[in-house]
Coordinates of C-alpha atoms in Angstrom, one line a residue:
M27 CA 0.0 0.0 0.0
E28 CA 2.8 2.4 1.0
K29 CA 4.7 1.5 -2.2
H30 CA 1.6 2.2 -4.3
L31 CA 1.0 5.5 -2.6
L32 CA 4.7 6.5 -3.1
F33 CA 4.4 5.6 -6.8
I34 CA 1.3 7.8 -7.1
L35 CA 3.0 10.8 -5.5
I36 CA 6.1 10.4 -7.7
S37 CA 3.8 10.3 -10.8
I38 CA 1.9 13.4 -9.7
F39 CA 5.2 15.3 -9.1
Y40 CA 6.6 14.3 -12.4
F41 CA 3.4 15.4 -14.2
L42 CA 3.5 18.8 -12.5
F43 CA 7.2 19.2 -13.3
I44 CA 6.8 18.4 -17.0
N45 CA 3.8 20.9 -17.3
A46 CA 5.9 23.6 -15.5
V47 CA 8.8 23.1 -18.0
Q48 CA 6.4 23.2 -21.0
A49 CA 4.7 26.3 -19.7
Q50 CA 8.1 28.0 -19.2
E51 CA 9.1 27.1 -22.8
S52 CA 5.8 28.3 -24.1
T53 CA 6.3 31.6 -22.3
K54 CA 9.7 32.0 -23.8
K55 CA 8.4 31.3 -27.3
D56 CA 5.5 33.8 -26.8
S57 CA 8.0 36.4 -25.5
L58 CA 10.3 35.8 -28.5
Q59 CA 7.4 36.0 -30.9
K60 CA 6.2 39.3 -29.4
A61 CA 9.7 40.7 -29.5
T62 CA 10.1 39.7 -33.1
T63 CA 6.7 41.1 -34.0
K64 CA 7.5 44.4 -32.2
E65 CA 10.8 44.6 -34.0
T66 CA 9.2 44.2 -37.5
T67 CA 6.2 46.4 -36.8
E68 CA 8.0 49.3 -35.0
P69 CA 6.9 52.6 -36.7
I70 CA 9.4 54.3 -39.0
L71 CA 10.7 57.6 -37.8
P72 CA 10.2 60.8 -39.9
Q73 CA 14.0 61.4 -40.1
E74 CA 14.3 57.8 -41.5
I75 CA 11.8 58.6 -44.2
N76 CA 13.5 61.9 -45.0
A77 CA 16.9 60.2 -45.3
K78 CA 15.6 57.6 -47.8
Y79 CA 13.1 59.7 -49.9
S80 CA 13.3 63.2 -51.3
R81 CA 9.5 63.8 -50.8
S82 CA 6.9 62.3 -48.5
S83 CA 3.3 63.0 -47.5
C84 CA 1.6 62.5 -44.1
F85 CA 0.3 59.0 -43.3
K86 CA -3.3 58.6 -44.4
E87 CA -5.1 55.3 -43.7
G88 CA -1.8 53.7 -42.7
L89 CA 0.1 54.6 -45.9
A90 CA 2.2 57.6 -47.0
A91 CA 3.1 58.7 -50.5
V92 CA 6.9 58.9 -51.1
S93 CA 9.1 59.9 -54.0
D94 CA 12.8 59.8 -55.1
R95 CA 12.1 62.8 -57.4
T96 CA 14.4 65.8 -56.9
A97 CA 15.2 69.1 -58.5
M98 CA 18.1 67.3 -60.3
N99 CA 16.2 64.1 -61.0
H100 CA 12.9 64.9 -62.7
K101 CA 12.4 61.3 -63.6
G102 CA 11.9 60.3 -60.0
K103 CA 8.7 58.3 -59.3
Y104 CA 6.1 58.1 -56.5
G105 CA 4.8 55.1 -54.5
F106 CA 3.6 54.3 -51.0
I107 CA 5.1 53.0 -47.7
D108 CA 3.4 51.6 -44.6
T109 CA 4.1 52.8 -41.1
T110 CA 7.1 50.4 -40.8
G111 CA 8.7 52.0 -43.9
K112 CA 8.1 49.0 -46.2
E113 CA 7.3 49.9 -49.8
V114 CA 3.9 48.3 -50.3
I115 CA 3.2 50.0 -53.6
P116 CA 6.2 50.5 -55.8
L117 CA 7.6 53.8 -57.0
I118 CA 6.2 53.8 -60.5
Y119 CA 3.9 56.8 -60.7
E120 CA 4.5 60.4 -61.9
Y121 CA 2.5 61.7 -59.0
A122 CA 0.5 60.3 -56.0
N123 CA -2.2 61.7 -53.8
P124 CA -2.9 60.5 -50.3
F125 CA -5.4 57.7 -49.8
I126 CA -9.0 58.7 -49.2
E127 CA -11.5 56.0 -48.3
G128 CA -9.3 53.2 -49.6
I129 CA -8.4 54.8 -52.9
A130 CA -5.4 56.9 -53.9
I131 CA -5.4 59.0 -57.1
V132 CA -2.1 58.6 -59.0
K133 CA -0.8 59.7 -62.3
H134 CA 0.6 56.8 -64.5
N135 CA 1.7 57.2 -68.1
G136 CA 0.1 60.7 -68.1
K137 CA -3.3 59.4 -67.0
N138 CA -5.0 59.9 -63.6
I139 CA -6.2 56.7 -62.1
G140 CA -7.4 55.4 -58.8
I141 CA -5.6 52.5 -57.1
N142 CA -6.4 50.4 -54.0
R143 CA -4.0 49.4 -51.2
K144 CA -2.7 46.6 -53.3
G145 CA -1.8 48.9 -56.1
E146 CA -4.5 47.6 -58.3
T147 CA -6.3 50.0 -60.7
V148 CA -9.9 50.4 -59.6
L149 CA -10.8 53.8 -61.2
Q150 CA -10.2 55.9 -64.3
L151 CA -10.5 59.7 -64.1
D152 CA -10.8 61.9 -67.1
Y153 CA -9.3 65.0 -65.6
D154 CA -6.1 67.0 -66.3
E155 CA -5.3 67.5 -62.6
V156 CA -6.5 65.8 -59.4
Y157 CA -5.5 66.8 -55.8
S158 CA -7.0 65.1 -52.8
Q159 CA -7.8 66.7 -49.4
P160 CA -8.4 63.7 -47.1
E161 CA -8.8 66.0 -44.0
E162 CA -11.6 67.8 -45.7
S163 CA -13.0 64.7 -47.5
I164 CA -13.0 66.5 -50.9
I165 CA -11.0 66.3 -54.1
M166 CA -10.0 69.2 -56.4
V167 CA -10.1 68.4 -60.1
A168 CA -9.3 70.5 -63.3
K169 CA -10.1 70.0 -66.9
D170 CA -9.8 72.3 -69.9
G171 CA -8.7 75.2 -67.7
L172 CA -11.7 75.0 -65.3
R173 CA -11.7 73.7 -61.8
G174 CA -14.2 72.1 -59.4
F175 CA -14.5 69.4 -56.7
L176 CA -15.5 65.8 -56.3
N177 CA -16.7 63.9 -53.2
T178 CA -15.0 60.8 -51.8
K179 CA -17.1 58.7 -54.1
F180 CA -15.5 60.6 -57.0
E181 CA -18.8 62.1 -58.0
V182 CA -18.9 65.8 -59.0
Q183 CA -19.9 67.7 -55.9
I184 CA -19.1 71.2 -57.1
P185 CA -19.2 71.8 -60.9
L186 CA -16.0 72.7 -62.8
I187 CA -16.9 76.4 -63.4
Y188 CA -14.0 78.2 -61.6
D189 CA -10.8 79.8 -63.1
K190 CA -8.9 79.2 -59.9
V191 CA -9.5 77.5 -56.5
L192 CA -7.7 77.3 -53.2
Q193 CA -7.9 74.4 -50.8
F194 CA -10.8 74.0 -48.5
R195 CA -10.2 75.0 -44.9
N196 CA -12.8 74.7 -42.2
D197 CA -15.4 73.8 -44.9
K198 CA -14.7 76.9 -46.9
A199 CA -12.7 77.5 -50.1
W200 CA -11.8 80.7 -52.0
V201 CA -12.5 80.5 -55.7
K202 CA -12.1 82.8 -58.7
K203 CA -14.8 83.1 -61.3
D204 CA -15.1 85.5 -64.2
G205 CA -12.0 87.4 -62.9
L206 CA -13.3 87.9 -59.3
W207 CA -12.6 86.1 -56.0
G208 CA -15.3 84.9 -53.6
C209 CA -15.8 82.2 -51.0
I210 CA -18.0 79.0 -51.2
D211 CA -18.9 76.1 -49.0
K212 CA -18.8 72.4 -49.8
Q213 CA -22.1 72.5 -51.5
G214 CA -20.9 75.3 -53.8
R215 CA -23.1 77.9 -52.1
V216 CA -21.6 81.4 -52.1
L217 CA -20.6 82.6 -48.7
I218 CA -18.7 85.8 -49.7
P219 CA -19.8 87.3 -53.0
Y220 CA -17.4 87.4 -56.1
Q221 CA -16.1 91.0 -55.8
Y222 CA -12.3 91.0 -55.3
T223 CA -9.9 91.3 -58.2
D224 CA -6.9 90.2 -56.1
L225 CA -6.6 87.9 -53.1
E226 CA -3.6 87.0 -50.9
Y227 CA -4.9 84.2 -48.6
S228 CA -3.4 83.9 -45.1
Y229 CA -3.7 81.1 -42.6
D230 CA -3.8 83.8 -39.9
L231 CA -7.4 84.4 -41.0
L232 CA -6.8 87.9 -42.3
H233 CA -6.7 88.0 -46.1
L234 CA -5.4 90.9 -48.2
V235 CA -7.9 91.8 -50.9
K236 CA -8.2 94.4 -53.7
K237 CA -11.4 96.0 -55.0
N238 CA -11.8 99.0 -57.3
G239 CA -8.1 99.5 -57.3
K240 CA -7.8 99.7 -53.5
Y241 CA -6.6 97.3 -50.8
G242 CA -7.8 96.2 -47.4
Y243 CA -7.9 93.2 -45.1
I244 CA -11.0 90.9 -44.5
N245 CA -11.5 88.0 -42.1
D246 CA -12.8 84.5 -42.9
L247 CA -16.4 85.8 -42.7
G248 CA -15.7 88.5 -45.3
Q249 CA -15.9 91.3 -42.7
E250 CA -13.6 94.3 -43.4
I251 CA -11.0 94.5 -40.6
I252 CA -9.0 97.1 -42.4
P253 CA -11.1 99.1 -44.9
L254 CA -10.4 98.9 -48.6
I255 CA -9.1 102.5 -48.9
Y256 CA -5.4 102.0 -49.4
Y257 CA -3.5 102.3 -52.7
Y258 CA -0.8 99.9 -51.3
L259 CA -1.0 97.5 -48.4
G260 CA 1.8 95.1 -47.5
S261 CA 1.9 91.9 -45.5
F262 CA 2.1 92.0 -41.7
D263 CA 5.5 91.8 -40.0
K264 CA 5.5 91.8 -36.2
G265 CA 2.0 93.1 -36.3
M266 CA 2.6 96.0 -38.7
A267 CA 1.8 96.4 -42.4
L268 CA 3.1 99.2 -44.7
A269 CA 0.3 101.1 -46.3
K270 CA -0.1 104.0 -48.8
K271 CA -2.9 106.6 -48.6
D272 CA -3.2 110.0 -50.3
G273 CA 0.3 109.7 -51.8
K274 CA 2.0 109.1 -48.4
Y275 CA 3.2 106.0 -46.6
G276 CA 2.7 104.9 -43.0
F277 CA 2.1 101.7 -41.0
L278 CA -1.1 100.0 -39.6
N279 CA -1.6 97.4 -36.9
Q280 CA -3.9 94.4 -37.4
K281 CA -6.8 96.4 -36.1
G282 CA -6.4 98.9 -38.9
E283 CA -5.1 101.6 -36.5
T284 CA -2.3 104.0 -37.7
V285 CA 0.8 103.3 -35.7
I286 CA 3.2 105.3 -37.9
P287 CA 1.6 108.4 -39.4
F288 CA 1.2 108.8 -43.2
I289 CA 3.8 111.6 -43.7
Y290 CA 6.6 109.9 -45.7
N291 CA 7.0 109.9 -49.5
K292 CA 8.7 106.5 -49.3
I293 CA 9.3 103.8 -46.7
D294 CA 11.4 100.7 -47.1
S295 CA 10.5 97.5 -45.3
F296 CA 11.9 97.1 -41.8
R297 CA 15.3 95.4 -41.6
G298 CA 15.6 94.4 -38.0
E299 CA 14.3 97.3 -36.0
L300 CA 14.9 100.1 -38.5
A301 CA 13.2 101.2 -41.7
K302 CA 14.6 103.7 -44.2
V303 CA 12.2 106.7 -44.9
E304 CA 12.2 109.6 -47.3
K305 CA 10.5 113.0 -46.7
D306 CA 10.9 116.1 -48.7
D307 CA 14.0 114.6 -50.5
K308 CA 15.7 113.9 -47.2
Y309 CA 16.4 110.5 -45.8
G310 CA 16.7 108.9 -42.3
F311 CA 15.6 105.8 -40.3
I312 CA 12.6 105.2 -38.0
G313 CA 12.0 102.6 -35.4
R314 CA 8.9 100.4 -35.1
K315 CA 7.2 102.9 -32.8
G316 CA 7.6 105.6 -35.5
K317 CA 10.4 107.5 -33.7
E318 CA 13.1 108.9 -35.9
I319 CA 16.2 107.1 -34.8
I320 CA 18.4 108.7 -37.5
A321 CA 16.9 112.1 -38.3
V322 CA 15.4 112.6 -41.7
I323 CA 17.9 115.3 -42.7
Y324 CA 20.4 113.5 -44.9
E325 CA 20.9 113.4 -48.7
S326 CA 21.4 109.7 -48.5
V327 CA 21.5 106.9 -46.0
Y328 CA 22.7 103.3 -46.4
K329 CA 23.4 100.4 -44.0
V330 CA 27.0 99.4 -44.3
G331 CA 27.2 96.9 -41.3
N332 CA 25.0 95.2 -38.7
S333 CA 24.7 98.4 -36.7
L334 CA 26.2 101.2 -38.8
V335 CA 24.5 103.5 -41.3
R336 CA 26.5 105.6 -43.8
V337 CA 24.9 109.1 -44.1
Q338 CA 25.6 111.9 -46.5
K339 CA 25.2 115.6 -45.8
D340 CA 26.5 118.6 -47.8
G341 CA 28.3 116.1 -50.0
Q342 CA 30.3 114.6 -47.2
Y343 CA 29.9 111.1 -45.6
G344 CA 30.1 109.8 -42.1
L345 CA 28.8 106.9 -40.0
I346 CA 26.0 106.8 -37.4
D347 CA 25.1 103.8 -35.2
S348 CA 21.6 102.3 -34.9
K349 CA 20.9 104.6 -31.9
G350 CA 21.6 107.7 -33.9
K351 CA 25.0 108.4 -32.4
V352 CA 27.7 109.8 -34.8
V353 CA 30.7 107.4 -34.6
V354 CA 32.6 108.6 -37.7
P355 CA 32.4 112.4 -38.4
I356 CA 30.7 113.5 -41.6
S357 CA 33.9 114.6 -43.2
Y358 CA 34.8 112.0 -45.8
E359 CA 34.3 112.2 -49.6
A360 CA 33.3 108.5 -49.7
I361 CA 32.9 105.5 -47.4
Q362 CA 32.5 102.0 -48.8
S363 CA 31.0 98.9 -47.1
F364 CA 32.9 97.1 -44.4
S365 CA 35.0 94.0 -44.9
Y366 CA 36.9 92.3 -42.1
G367 CA 36.0 95.2 -39.8
I368 CA 37.4 98.0 -42.0
A369 CA 36.0 100.1 -44.8
S370 CA 37.6 102.0 -47.6
A371 CA 37.3 105.8 -47.1
K372 CA 38.3 108.9 -49.2
K373 CA 39.4 112.3 -48.0
N374 CA 41.1 115.1 -49.8
G375 CA 41.2 113.0 -53.0
K376 CA 43.1 110.1 -51.3
W377 CA 42.0 106.7 -50.1
G378 CA 42.7 104.6 -47.0
F379 CA 40.7 102.5 -44.5
I380 CA 38.9 103.2 -41.3
N381 CA 37.5 100.9 -38.7
Q382 CA 34.0 101.0 -37.1
E383 CA 35.2 103.4 -34.5
G384 CA 36.4 105.8 -37.1
K385 CA 40.1 105.2 -36.6
E386 CA 42.3 105.3 -39.7
V387 CA 43.9 101.8 -39.7
I388 CA 45.4 102.2 -43.2
P389 CA 46.7 105.7 -43.9
I390 CA 44.6 107.8 -46.3
I391 CA 47.4 108.3 -48.7
Y392 CA 46.6 106.1 -51.7
D393 CA 45.2 107.0 -55.2
A394 CA 42.8 104.0 -55.0
T395 CA 42.0 101.0 -52.8
F396 CA 40.1 97.8 -53.4
P397 CA 39.1 94.8 -51.4
F398 CA 41.2 91.8 -52.5
V399 CA 41.2 88.4 -50.9
N400 CA 40.2 87.6 -47.3
D401 CA 41.8 90.3 -45.1
L402 CA 44.1 91.7 -47.8
F403 CA 43.5 94.9 -49.7
L404 CA 44.9 96.3 -52.9
V405 CA 46.3 99.8 -52.9
K406 CA 47.4 102.0 -55.7
K407 CA 49.8 104.9 -55.7
D408 CA 51.5 106.7 -58.7
S409 CA 50.0 104.0 -61.1
K410 CA 51.6 101.1 -59.1
Y411 CA 50.0 98.5 -57.0
G412 CA 50.8 96.8 -53.7
L413 CA 49.0 94.8 -51.0
V414 CA 48.3 95.7 -47.3
N415 CA 46.6 93.6 -44.6
K416 CA 43.8 94.9 -42.3
K417 CA 46.4 96.1 -39.8
G418 CA 47.9 98.4 -42.4
I419 CA 51.1 96.4 -42.8
L420 CA 52.4 96.4 -46.4
I421 CA 53.0 92.8 -47.5
L422 CA 53.8 93.6 -51.1
P423 CA 55.5 96.9 -52.0
I424 CA 53.8 99.3 -54.2
Q425 CA 55.8 98.6 -57.4
Y426 CA 53.7 96.3 -59.6
D427 CA 51.8 97.2 -62.8
E428 CA 49.1 94.6 -61.9
I429 CA 48.2 92.2 -59.1
H430 CA 45.6 89.5 -59.6
S431 CA 44.1 87.1 -57.1
G432 CA 44.8 83.6 -58.4
I433 CA 46.0 82.4 -61.8
K434 CA 44.0 82.7 -65.0
D435 CA 44.5 81.4 -68.5
N436 CA 45.8 84.1 -70.9
M437 CA 46.6 86.9 -68.5
E438 CA 46.5 89.4 -71.3
R439 CA 42.7 89.1 -71.2
L440 CA 42.6 90.7 -67.7
Y441 CA 42.0 94.4 -67.7
Y442 CA 41.4 95.3 -64.1
P443 CA 43.9 95.1 -61.2
Y444 CA 41.3 93.7 -58.9
H445 CA 40.0 90.9 -61.2
F446 CA 39.1 87.7 -59.3
P447 CA 40.0 84.6 -61.3
S448 CA 38.9 81.4 -59.5
K449 CA 42.0 79.2 -59.8
F450 CA 44.2 79.4 -56.6
K451 CA 42.2 82.5 -55.7
Y452 CA 43.1 82.4 -52.0
D453 CA 46.6 80.9 -52.3
L454 CA 48.6 82.5 -55.1
F455 CA 48.6 86.0 -56.6
T456 CA 49.8 86.8 -60.1
L457 CA 52.2 89.8 -60.4
K458 CA 53.0 91.8 -63.5
K459 CA 55.9 94.2 -63.7
D460 CA 57.6 95.6 -66.9
N461 CA 55.5 93.2 -69.0
K462 CA 56.8 90.2 -67.1
Y463 CA 54.8 87.8 -64.9
G464 CA 55.6 86.1 -61.6
I465 CA 53.8 84.6 -58.6
C466 CA 53.7 85.4 -54.9
N467 CA 51.9 83.6 -52.1
K468 CA 49.3 85.0 -49.7
N469 CA 52.1 86.2 -47.4
G470 CA 53.8 88.2 -50.1
K471 CA 56.7 85.9 -50.7
I472 CA 57.8 85.6 -54.4
V473 CA 57.6 81.9 -55.3
V474 CA 58.0 82.3 -59.1
P475 CA 60.4 85.1 -60.2
I476 CA 58.9 87.9 -62.3
T477 CA 60.6 86.9 -65.5
Y478 CA 58.0 85.1 -67.6
E479 CA 56.2 86.4 -70.7
K480 CA 53.0 84.3 -70.2
I481 CA 51.3 82.5 -67.3
D482 CA 48.4 80.0 -67.5
C483 CA 46.5 77.6 -65.3
F484 CA 47.5 74.2 -66.5
Y485 CA 46.1 71.3 -64.5
E486 CA 45.3 70.7 -60.8
D487 CA 48.3 72.1 -58.8
L488 CA 50.4 72.9 -61.9
I489 CA 50.9 76.3 -63.5
K490 CA 52.4 76.8 -66.9
L491 CA 54.8 79.6 -67.6
W492 CA 56.4 80.8 -70.9
K493 CA 59.8 82.3 -71.4
N494 CA 62.4 82.3 -74.3
N495 CA 60.1 80.1 -76.4
K496 CA 60.0 77.4 -73.8
W497 CA 57.4 76.3 -71.2
V498 CA 58.0 75.3 -67.6
L499 CA 55.6 73.9 -65.0
F500 CA 55.3 75.2 -61.5
N501 CA 54.1 72.8 -58.8
K502 CA 52.1 74.8 -56.3
N503 CA 52.4 72.3 -53.5
K504 CA 56.1 71.5 -53.9
G505 CA 57.1 75.1 -54.9
K506 CA 59.3 73.7 -57.7
L507 CA 59.8 74.5 -61.4
T508 CA 60.3 71.8 -63.9
K509 CA 62.8 71.7 -66.8
S510 CA 62.0 73.8 -69.9
Y511 CA 60.1 72.2 -72.8
T512 CA 59.1 73.5 -76.3
S513 CA 55.7 71.8 -75.9
I514 CA 53.7 70.7 -72.9
E515 CA 50.3 69.0 -73.5
R516 CA 47.9 67.7 -71.0
Y517 CA 45.8 64.6 -71.8
I518 CA 43.3 62.8 -69.6
D519 CA 42.4 59.4 -70.7
K520 CA 38.8 59.0 -69.5
N521 CA 38.9 55.2 -69.9
N522 CA 42.1 55.2 -68.0
S523 CA 40.7 57.4 -65.3
R524 CA 37.7 55.2 -64.7
K525 CA 39.7 52.0 -64.4
H526 CA 42.8 53.2 -62.6
G527 CA 41.7 56.1 -60.4
Q528 CA 42.7 59.3 -62.2
K529 CA 46.0 58.3 -63.7
K530 CA 47.1 61.2 -65.9
F531 CA 50.1 62.0 -68.0
I532 CA 51.5 65.1 -69.6
R533 CA 53.2 64.8 -73.0
V534 CA 56.3 67.1 -73.4
Q535 CA 58.7 67.8 -76.2
N536 CA 62.2 69.1 -76.7
Q537 CA 62.9 67.8 -80.2
K538 CA 62.2 64.3 -78.6
Y539 CA 59.0 63.3 -76.8
G540 CA 58.5 62.0 -73.3
F541 CA 56.0 62.1 -70.4
L542 CA 55.5 63.8 -67.1
N543 CA 53.2 62.6 -64.3
R544 CA 50.6 64.7 -62.6
E545 CA 53.2 66.2 -60.2
G546 CA 55.3 67.5 -63.1
E547 CA 58.0 64.8 -62.7
E548 CA 59.5 63.2 -65.8
V549 CA 58.5 59.5 -65.9
V550 CA 59.3 58.7 -69.5
H551 CA 62.5 60.2 -70.8
L552 CA 62.5 62.3 -73.9
E553 CA 63.8 59.7 -76.3
Y554 CA 61.1 59.2 -78.9
D555 CA 60.7 60.9 -82.3
Y556 CA 57.0 61.1 -81.8
A557 CA 54.5 59.9 -79.2
Y558 CA 50.7 59.8 -78.9
S559 CA 49.2 60.4 -75.5
F560 CA 48.3 57.5 -73.3
R561 CA 45.1 55.6 -74.0
E562 CA 43.9 52.5 -72.2
D563 CA 47.2 52.1 -70.3
F564 CA 49.5 52.4 -73.4
A565 CA 51.1 55.1 -75.5
A566 CA 52.1 54.6 -79.1
V567 CA 55.7 55.8 -79.7
C568 CA 58.0 56.1 -82.6
K569 CA 61.8 55.8 -82.8
S570 CA 64.0 55.5 -85.9
D571 CA 60.8 55.2 -88.1
K572 CA 59.5 52.2 -86.2
W573 CA 56.4 52.2 -83.9
G574 CA 55.5 50.3 -80.8
F575 CA 53.9 50.9 -77.4
I576 CA 55.1 51.7 -73.9
N577 CA 53.2 51.1 -70.7
E578 CA 52.7 53.5 -67.8
Q579 CA 56.0 52.7 -66.3
G580 CA 57.8 53.8 -69.5
K581 CA 58.8 50.3 -70.4
V582 CA 58.4 49.0 -74.0
A583 CA 55.4 46.7 -73.8
I584 CA 55.0 46.1 -77.6
P585 CA 58.3 46.2 -79.6
L586 CA 58.9 49.0 -82.0
Q587 CA 58.4 46.8 -85.1
Y588 CA 55.5 48.6 -87.1
D589 CA 55.7 51.2 -89.8
Y590 CA 52.9 53.0 -88.0
A591 CA 50.7 52.6 -84.9
H592 CA 47.8 54.5 -83.4
V593 CA 46.3 54.6 -79.9
F594 CA 44.4 51.7 -78.4
S595 CA 40.6 52.0 -78.5
E596 CA 38.2 49.3 -77.2
G597 CA 41.2 47.0 -76.7
L598 CA 42.5 47.2 -80.3
A599 CA 45.1 49.5 -82.0
V600 CA 45.6 50.2 -85.7
V601 CA 49.1 49.1 -87.0
E602 CA 50.7 49.3 -90.4
K603 CA 53.1 47.0 -92.1
A604 CA 54.2 47.2 -95.8
G605 CA 51.7 49.8 -96.5
K606 CA 48.7 47.8 -95.2
Y607 CA 46.7 48.3 -92.0
G608 CA 45.3 45.9 -89.4
F609 CA 44.6 45.6 -85.7
I610 CA 46.5 44.2 -82.7
N611 CA 45.4 43.6 -79.1
T612 CA 47.4 44.6 -76.0
S613 CA 49.3 41.3 -76.2
N614 CA 50.6 42.2 -79.6
E615 CA 48.5 39.6 -81.3
L616 CA 47.4 40.4 -84.8
V617 CA 43.7 39.8 -84.4
I618 CA 42.7 41.5 -87.7
P619 CA 45.2 41.0 -90.5
T620 CA 47.0 43.9 -92.2
I621 CA 45.0 43.9 -95.4
Y622 CA 43.4 47.3 -95.5
D623 CA 44.5 50.4 -97.4
I624 CA 43.2 52.7 -94.6
A625 CA 41.9 51.8 -91.1
Y626 CA 40.5 53.9 -88.3
A627 CA 40.2 53.3 -84.5
F628 CA 37.3 51.3 -83.1
Q629 CA 34.3 53.3 -81.8
R630 CA 31.2 51.7 -80.3
G631 CA 32.1 48.3 -81.5
G632 CA 33.0 49.2 -85.1
A633 CA 35.9 50.4 -87.2
R634 CA 35.8 52.1 -90.6
V635 CA 38.2 50.6 -93.1
K636 CA 39.0 51.0 -96.8
Q637 CA 40.0 48.2 -99.2
N638 CA 40.1 48.2 -103.0
N639 CA 38.5 51.7 -103.1
R640 CA 35.6 50.5 -101.0
T641 CA 34.8 51.9 -97.5
F642 CA 32.9 49.8 -95.0
Y643 CA 32.8 48.9 -91.3
I644 CA 34.1 45.8 -89.5
N645 CA 33.6 44.4 -86.0
S646 CA 36.4 43.3 -83.6
K647 CA 36.5 39.9 -85.4
G648 CA 37.1 41.6 -88.8
E649 CA 33.7 40.8 -90.1
C650 CA 31.9 43.3 -92.2
V651 CA 28.9 44.8 -90.4
K652 CA 28.0 47.9 -92.5
N653 CA 28.2 49.0 -96.2
C654 CA 29.1 45.4 -97.0
D655 CA 27.6 45.5 -100.6

């Protein structure tokens, strides 16, 4: 009996233990499944959408329209993603509207159609334009220049009788009919009569309108908040709008109250807290409360800095700050705008520079001054030019006929000493003296002596200079000049560049031909009677009337055994033997025999050849493919 009871107890314990283990395993599986489900259904973040797509709409009915269309890629298409970011409808449409009651209107192959959530076409729409407004449960459509609205069943709700329509907002939409604007509801009933020739709608519920040639503001109910009595009325900025009445300008608030009286002949818009005004041919600045901060007594006023105004009185110029305080006496014949904290100023016929406190930081002793590069300034005296920095220190003496920022091709085309070529603009300056050219750096150090007759940009960090019928190259980074050559020609092999990462070679000549690399260093000695530029890793060269090919290391890759050879193109090169032409590959295998009277390089899979006075085209196997008859 005891043994039987013990057996029963052990059996019960075992059964409970097994159930507990199974329950635990089941709980783990459920937790893992929930975690996995959470991971795959977690909503996509707006920044993730913006990172992947150029355009996107808000989610409607769980889907958002997205596009890869950009200003540079007009062929981009539209499609739809779900809330996890999965593309559930592919990007194949020219345009896509949000979903509205299970259907989205899209443009496909120039036609407006309706698709369901599976991307299946369920509707054809014969309209030129369709724009959905899901939040207002209405759809704007246009056809033959007229506009109207459909309901969510895509039935005409408001006939297409309007020239222009704006979106519905709060069950109202502004529409234009027969040249006049009015407001309607969703049944097409007129809420505000058609009477305004111009409308500038605002989401602030105050709308600028024009009627009978005059402007005013109305609210959403059509009530005149600011009466239509003004010949000009601007937009509100910080609660103020510029207006014109009876030939004078002033400012109104949003209640239509005059906050700055109508006494000025002209008022510019506020820039910050100041606005330029004109009254009786005199100028000044007013603040937002109408107070004259800078008295309206000057012949001209002009902002030249964040807080400074240049004023003119009795033909003289000075500077006044934004509080009306004179900081530079009105005693100069001219004051230019500020750059790096200083401005060019003229007094007694001479030019110099002053700072914002009116101190002369560069003496007013020059015939002319010009902003140059960064904090450097060009100065002229007795028809010669030099350079000073903003502290007034002369970094280049006043002895040059011309000084140019940067290097430019054909310097004789530059006519002004302050011309700004783009190449090396901030690093190197071109100097001209006694009809010779040289180069200095931004610290005024001469890096190329002023002995050259021509100076040109050449390639990347190389500058080409001409003297005594020879060219040299100056390496900007290394500060070195190459040897002299009678000819220097740059050639970039596009095929080479794509395959080998911008390998480039420069062909040079001094009776014999050779090559320089992109640094201006000689990599192929001048030993050839003639050489073509590199193409597809090889250059055709000639020595003692025999032609072959060298590789990029300058080694002979194909022996000089041909009477003539041309560049490689599409893996094949024209060669001549005994007056006949054929083609070899880069292994010097004759793949098309030398049987032609004339042969040209391969282009787009074909080469033009001539044989027995007949011209035709062959492929890379030597088979005729065009003009074979």
